[in-house]
Amino acid sequence: MAEIAAVQRESPPAPSPSLSPAIALHGLWREFGDRAVLRDVTVELADGETLAVLGPNGAGKTTLLRVLATLLRPTAGEVSVLGCALPRQAWKARGRIGYLGHEPLLYRDLTCAENLRFQARLHGLAGDAAARIPELLDRVRMSRWADELVRSLSAGMVQRLAVCRAVLHEPDLLLLDEPRSHLDPEAAGLVEPLIGAGPGRTRVVVTHEIEAALAEDDRVLALRAGGTVAYQGPASGLSAGDARAIYRGGP
């Protein structure tokens, strides 16, 4: 684990003066009452990169995503998302973020199509949304259930619909909390072109798929139980063995 400590002591390279990071966290703390869930988290992510967030249950991964999504206010520290200082400029960032969390954020008593039309109105989408909704449903093979109530769908089908909701407005930033939850391998393959890594696509992905994250993503933030940073840096700088040690409570 000496390599982890060594990487943490290195100063991050200075960002290009002409490019601001898509995400910049400096000394982020988030507390619930007298319990700290995130402690002094500092990380930056460039536009077009993917940050994988690893760590055991209770490490604050979902809380971090909710702060970035403007759903929670930071207790202390500086948070910038897409050039917007949070929470002061949260209103400017919200419409540019696609958030896929543990809750699908869908109305169970509306149909699939009605949910997406409602989301389109929330984002102020014009006529283009009318064509994009059936296209998205077709891409995740949900067209035949377009007029079914969400409450009648399986968990995997709800997750596919939630993916459509998250990308409907073509966001600049995707915040994905275990996006393959409830998906069988075929369904995971269907949503991958919509939320997977791609040219110019900026993502923060909470995942427990260690090998995939280290192989496919640009940067890694590994959190210990209790919300302290065990590692942050290039994915190539963390081995799968050291990542597993963090899950076991190693240094």
Tab-separated table of C-alpha atoms in Angstrom:
chain	number	residue	atom	x	y	z
A	1	MET	CA	0.000	0.000	0.000
A	2	ALA	CA	3.024	2.281	0.019
A	3	GLU	CA	2.276	3.172	-3.586
A	4	ILE	CA	-1.102	4.591	-2.556
A	5	ALA	CA	0.404	6.841	0.077
A	6	ALA	CA	3.057	7.987	-2.375
A	7	VAL	CA	0.474	8.938	-4.980
A	8	GLN	CA	-1.559	10.822	-2.390
A	9	ARG	CA	1.465	12.948	-1.474
A	10	GLU	CA	2.110	13.968	-5.058
A	11	SER	CA	0.830	17.385	-6.058
A	12	PRO	CA	-1.706	17.197	-8.884
A	13	PRO	CA	-0.632	18.812	-12.132
A	14	ALA	CA	-1.779	22.365	-12.610
A	15	PRO	CA	-4.812	22.581	-14.900
A	16	SER	CA	-4.484	24.282	-18.224
A	17	PRO	CA	-5.302	27.961	-17.843
A	18	SER	CA	-7.632	27.768	-20.834
A	19	LEU	CA	-9.633	24.792	-19.542
A	20	SER	CA	-11.484	24.559	-16.252
A	21	PRO	CA	-12.245	21.083	-14.912
A	22	ALA	CA	-15.735	19.649	-15.314
A	23	ILE	CA	-15.681	18.835	-11.593
A	24	ALA	CA	-13.490	20.338	-8.890
A	25	LEU	CA	-13.802	19.397	-5.220
A	26	HIS	CA	-11.510	20.984	-2.660
A	27	GLY	CA	-11.783	19.950	0.984
A	28	LEU	CA	-15.370	18.718	0.667
A	29	TRP	CA	-17.079	17.698	3.898
A	30	ARG	CA	-20.636	16.467	4.255
A	31	GLU	CA	-22.150	15.837	7.659
A	32	PHE	CA	-25.507	14.536	8.840
A	33	GLY	CA	-25.939	15.977	12.299
A	34	ASP	CA	-22.700	15.265	14.155
A	35	ARG	CA	-21.724	12.379	11.827
A	36	ALA	CA	-19.298	13.108	8.998
A	37	VAL	CA	-19.995	11.055	5.861
A	38	LEU	CA	-17.411	12.704	3.581
A	39	ARG	CA	-14.174	14.044	5.026
A	40	ASP	CA	-11.842	16.440	3.212
A	41	VAL	CA	-12.397	15.077	-0.311
A	42	THR	CA	-10.345	16.774	-3.022
A	43	VAL	CA	-10.475	15.654	-6.647
A	44	GLU	CA	-10.696	17.117	-10.144
A	45	LEU	CA	-12.110	15.657	-13.345
A	46	ALA	CA	-11.450	17.043	-16.818
A	47	ASP	CA	-14.125	17.384	-19.441
A	48	GLY	CA	-14.609	14.135	-21.364
A	49	GLU	CA	-13.149	11.911	-18.638
A	50	THR	CA	-14.708	9.253	-16.412
A	51	LEU	CA	-14.154	9.121	-12.662
A	52	ALA	CA	-14.845	5.784	-10.992
A	53	VAL	CA	-15.793	6.032	-7.328
A	54	LEU	CA	-14.907	2.904	-5.343
A	55	GLY	CA	-15.254	1.983	-1.699
A	56	PRO	CA	-17.142	-0.183	0.781
A	57	ASN	CA	-20.660	0.411	2.019
A	58	GLY	CA	-20.722	3.469	4.243
A	59	ALA	CA	-17.875	5.228	2.440
A	60	GLY	CA	-20.074	8.120	1.273
A	61	LYS	CA	-20.131	7.275	-2.443
A	62	THR	CA	-23.852	7.926	-2.937
A	63	THR	CA	-23.656	11.045	-0.777
A	64	LEU	CA	-20.861	12.346	-3.011
A	65	LEU	CA	-22.982	11.811	-6.111
A	66	ARG	CA	-25.939	13.576	-4.515
A	67	VAL	CA	-23.754	16.578	-3.690
A	68	LEU	CA	-22.564	16.726	-7.308
A	69	ALA	CA	-26.169	16.401	-8.515
A	70	THR	CA	-27.129	19.457	-6.372
A	71	LEU	CA	-29.454	17.287	-4.259
A	72	LEU	CA	-27.380	17.819	-1.089
A	73	ARG	CA	-25.516	20.895	0.062
A	74	PRO	CA	-21.870	20.506	1.092
A	75	THR	CA	-21.216	21.132	4.782
A	76	ALA	CA	-17.786	22.625	4.060
A	77	GLY	CA	-15.307	22.939	1.237
A	78	GLU	CA	-15.534	24.111	-2.367
A	79	VAL	CA	-17.546	22.318	-5.051
A	80	SER	CA	-17.616	23.305	-8.727
A	81	VAL	CA	-19.644	21.359	-11.298
A	82	LEU	CA	-19.525	22.366	-14.972
A	83	GLY	CA	-18.092	25.716	-13.960
A	84	CYS	CA	-20.881	26.376	-11.458
A	85	ALA	CA	-20.056	26.950	-7.788
A	86	LEU	CA	-22.325	24.846	-5.568
A	87	PRO	CA	-24.661	25.466	-3.923
A	88	ARG	CA	-24.818	29.125	-5.006
A	89	GLN	CA	-25.087	28.367	-8.735
A	90	ALA	CA	-26.855	25.008	-8.481
A	91	TRP	CA	-29.696	26.307	-10.627
A	92	LYS	CA	-27.298	26.791	-13.549
A	93	ALA	CA	-25.892	23.259	-13.330
A	94	ARG	CA	-29.034	21.157	-12.779
A	95	GLY	CA	-30.284	21.187	-16.358
A	96	ARG	CA	-26.877	20.033	-17.628
A	97	ILE	CA	-26.649	16.974	-15.356
A	98	GLY	CA	-28.037	13.495	-15.972
A	99	TYR	CA	-28.449	11.684	-12.650
A	100	LEU	CA	-29.097	7.949	-12.299
A	101	GLY	CA	-29.331	7.001	-8.643
A	102	HIS	CA	-30.666	4.125	-6.581
A	103	GLU	CA	-34.159	5.575	-6.919
A	104	PRO	CA	-35.396	5.742	-10.532
A	105	LEU	CA	-37.080	9.171	-10.075
A	106	LEU	CA	-40.096	7.983	-12.062
A	107	TYR	CA	-43.792	8.295	-11.253
A	108	ARG	CA	-45.190	4.827	-10.693
A	109	ASP	CA	-48.735	5.820	-11.707
A	110	LEU	CA	-47.659	7.265	-15.066
A	111	THR	CA	-46.779	5.245	-18.138
A	112	CYS	CA	-43.250	5.021	-19.496
A	113	ALA	CA	-44.001	7.500	-22.274
A	114	GLU	CA	-45.819	9.878	-19.911
A	115	ASN	CA	-42.843	9.911	-17.553
A	116	LEU	CA	-40.466	10.824	-20.357
A	117	ARG	CA	-42.797	13.487	-21.747
A	118	PHE	CA	-43.024	14.997	-18.257
A	119	GLN	CA	-39.225	15.017	-17.980
A	120	ALA	CA	-39.000	16.681	-21.386
A	121	ARG	CA	-41.267	19.489	-20.175
A	122	LEU	CA	-39.207	19.903	-16.995
A	123	HIS	CA	-36.104	20.438	-19.123
A	124	GLY	CA	-37.886	22.769	-21.526
A	125	LEU	CA	-37.284	20.493	-24.494
A	126	ALA	CA	-39.062	21.480	-27.674
A	127	GLY	CA	-40.393	19.334	-30.525
A	128	ASP	CA	-37.201	17.316	-30.793
A	129	ALA	CA	-38.184	15.465	-27.617
A	130	ALA	CA	-41.231	14.002	-29.331
A	131	ALA	CA	-38.924	12.092	-31.670
A	132	ARG	CA	-36.235	11.365	-29.081
A	133	ILE	CA	-38.591	9.612	-26.629
A	134	PRO	CA	-39.613	6.736	-28.929
A	135	GLU	CA	-36.021	6.496	-30.178
A	136	LEU	CA	-34.691	6.026	-26.627
A	137	LEU	CA	-37.387	3.515	-25.727
A	138	ASP	CA	-36.530	1.558	-28.854
A	139	ARG	CA	-32.801	1.569	-28.064
A	140	VAL	CA	-33.412	-0.058	-24.670
A	141	ARG	CA	-36.141	-2.322	-26.110
A	142	MET	CA	-38.933	-0.771	-24.104
A	143	SER	CA	-41.136	0.384	-26.979
A	144	ARG	CA	-43.756	-2.314	-26.444
A	145	TRP	CA	-44.184	-1.117	-22.839
A	146	ALA	CA	-44.387	2.601	-23.659
A	147	ASP	CA	-48.029	2.760	-22.511
A	148	GLU	CA	-47.592	0.542	-19.446
A	149	LEU	CA	-47.658	2.001	-15.946
A	150	VAL	CA	-44.242	2.061	-14.310
A	151	ARG	CA	-45.619	0.194	-11.290
A	152	SER	CA	-46.288	-2.854	-13.489
A	153	LEU	CA	-42.669	-3.151	-14.673
A	154	SER	CA	-39.875	-5.365	-13.375
A	155	ALA	CA	-36.894	-3.786	-11.601
A	156	GLY	CA	-34.724	-4.248	-14.684
A	157	MET	CA	-37.278	-2.589	-16.947
A	158	VAL	CA	-37.589	0.340	-14.533
A	159	GLN	CA	-33.804	0.720	-14.607
A	160	ARG	CA	-33.800	0.827	-18.415
A	161	LEU	CA	-36.489	3.508	-18.331
A	162	ALA	CA	-34.526	5.457	-15.724
A	163	VAL	CA	-31.540	5.435	-18.082
A	164	CYS	CA	-33.767	7.000	-20.758
A	165	ARG	CA	-34.844	9.658	-18.265
A	166	ALA	CA	-31.251	10.450	-17.323
A	167	VAL	CA	-30.072	10.984	-20.909
A	168	LEU	CA	-33.239	12.439	-22.448
A	169	HIS	CA	-31.963	16.033	-22.320
A	170	GLU	CA	-28.474	15.073	-23.595
A	171	PRO	CA	-26.654	16.231	-20.441
A	172	ASP	CA	-23.077	17.460	-20.295
A	173	LEU	CA	-22.366	15.355	-17.188
A	174	LEU	CA	-23.593	11.889	-16.218
A	175	LEU	CA	-23.702	10.925	-12.534
A	176	LEU	CA	-24.273	7.175	-12.321
A	177	ASP	CA	-24.772	5.235	-9.093
A	178	GLU	CA	-24.264	1.527	-9.841
A	179	PRO	CA	-25.947	1.945	-13.244
A	180	ARG	CA	-26.039	-1.787	-14.030
A	181	SER	CA	-28.149	-2.573	-10.971
A	182	HIS	CA	-31.031	-4.972	-11.765
A	183	LEU	CA	-29.827	-5.395	-15.352
A	184	ASP	CA	-29.100	-8.763	-16.923
A	185	PRO	CA	-26.126	-8.928	-19.314
A	186	GLU	CA	-28.255	-8.259	-22.392
A	187	ALA	CA	-29.971	-5.237	-20.827
A	188	ALA	CA	-26.619	-3.905	-19.612
A	189	GLY	CA	-25.388	-4.095	-23.186
A	190	LEU	CA	-28.429	-2.143	-24.396
A	191	VAL	CA	-27.846	0.819	-22.076
A	192	GLU	CA	-24.066	0.895	-22.491
A	193	PRO	CA	-24.112	3.077	-25.647
A	194	LEU	CA	-26.258	5.608	-23.773
A	195	ILE	CA	-24.331	5.843	-20.492
A	196	GLY	CA	-20.992	4.123	-21.111
A	197	ALA	CA	-17.690	5.829	-21.774
A	198	GLY	CA	-17.502	7.646	-25.096
A	199	PRO	CA	-15.733	10.515	-26.841
A	200	GLY	CA	-16.505	13.774	-25.075
A	201	ARG	CA	-18.707	12.096	-22.458
A	202	THR	CA	-17.999	13.200	-18.876
A	203	ARG	CA	-19.054	10.732	-16.181
A	204	VAL	CA	-18.805	9.989	-12.481
A	205	VAL	CA	-19.630	6.332	-11.863
A	206	VAL	CA	-20.107	4.689	-8.485
A	207	THR	CA	-19.288	1.018	-8.936
A	208	HIS	CA	-18.059	-2.112	-7.193
A	209	GLU	CA	-16.749	-3.573	-10.454
A	210	ILE	CA	-13.111	-2.997	-9.588
A	211	GLU	CA	-11.406	-4.609	-12.570
A	212	ALA	CA	-13.701	-2.938	-15.095
A	213	ALA	CA	-13.248	0.472	-13.470
A	214	LEU	CA	-9.458	0.223	-13.449
A	215	ALA	CA	-9.363	-0.966	-17.061
A	216	GLU	CA	-11.946	1.337	-18.628
A	217	ASP	CA	-12.064	4.588	-16.643
A	218	ASP	CA	-9.660	7.534	-16.614
A	219	ARG	CA	-9.465	8.347	-12.923
A	220	VAL	CA	-10.362	6.689	-9.636
A	221	LEU	CA	-11.503	8.048	-6.307
A	222	ALA	CA	-11.379	5.321	-3.644
A	223	LEU	CA	-13.046	6.098	-0.321
A	224	ARG	CA	-12.625	4.310	2.985
A	225	ALA	CA	-15.535	3.515	5.286
A	226	GLY	CA	-16.204	6.826	7.003
A	227	GLY	CA	-15.616	8.931	3.913
A	228	THR	CA	-11.870	9.602	3.899
A	229	VAL	CA	-9.857	9.395	0.684
A	230	ALA	CA	-7.715	6.274	0.296
A	231	TYR	CA	-6.633	7.042	-3.274
A	232	GLN	CA	-7.357	9.580	-5.964
A	233	GLY	CA	-5.544	9.722	-9.257
A	234	PRO	CA	-5.198	7.923	-12.581
A	235	ALA	CA	-6.821	4.508	-12.809
A	236	SER	CA	-3.433	3.131	-13.838
A	237	GLY	CA	-2.008	4.117	-10.456
A	238	LEU	CA	-4.162	1.741	-8.402
A	239	SER	CA	-3.953	-2.036	-8.593
A	240	ALA	CA	-6.971	-4.295	-8.175
A	241	GLY	CA	-5.331	-5.824	-5.104
A	242	ASP	CA	-4.860	-2.457	-3.433
A	243	ALA	CA	-8.453	-1.517	-4.283
A	244	ARG	CA	-9.719	-4.698	-2.633
A	245	ALA	CA	-7.588	-3.931	0.415
A	246	ILE	CA	-9.436	-0.605	0.750
A	247	TYR	CA	-12.730	-2.515	0.819
A	248	ARG	CA	-11.321	-4.713	3.594
A	249	GLY	CA	-10.364	-1.652	5.632
A	250	GLY	CA	-6.695	-1.506	4.688
A	251	PRO	CA	-4.684	1.762	4.837
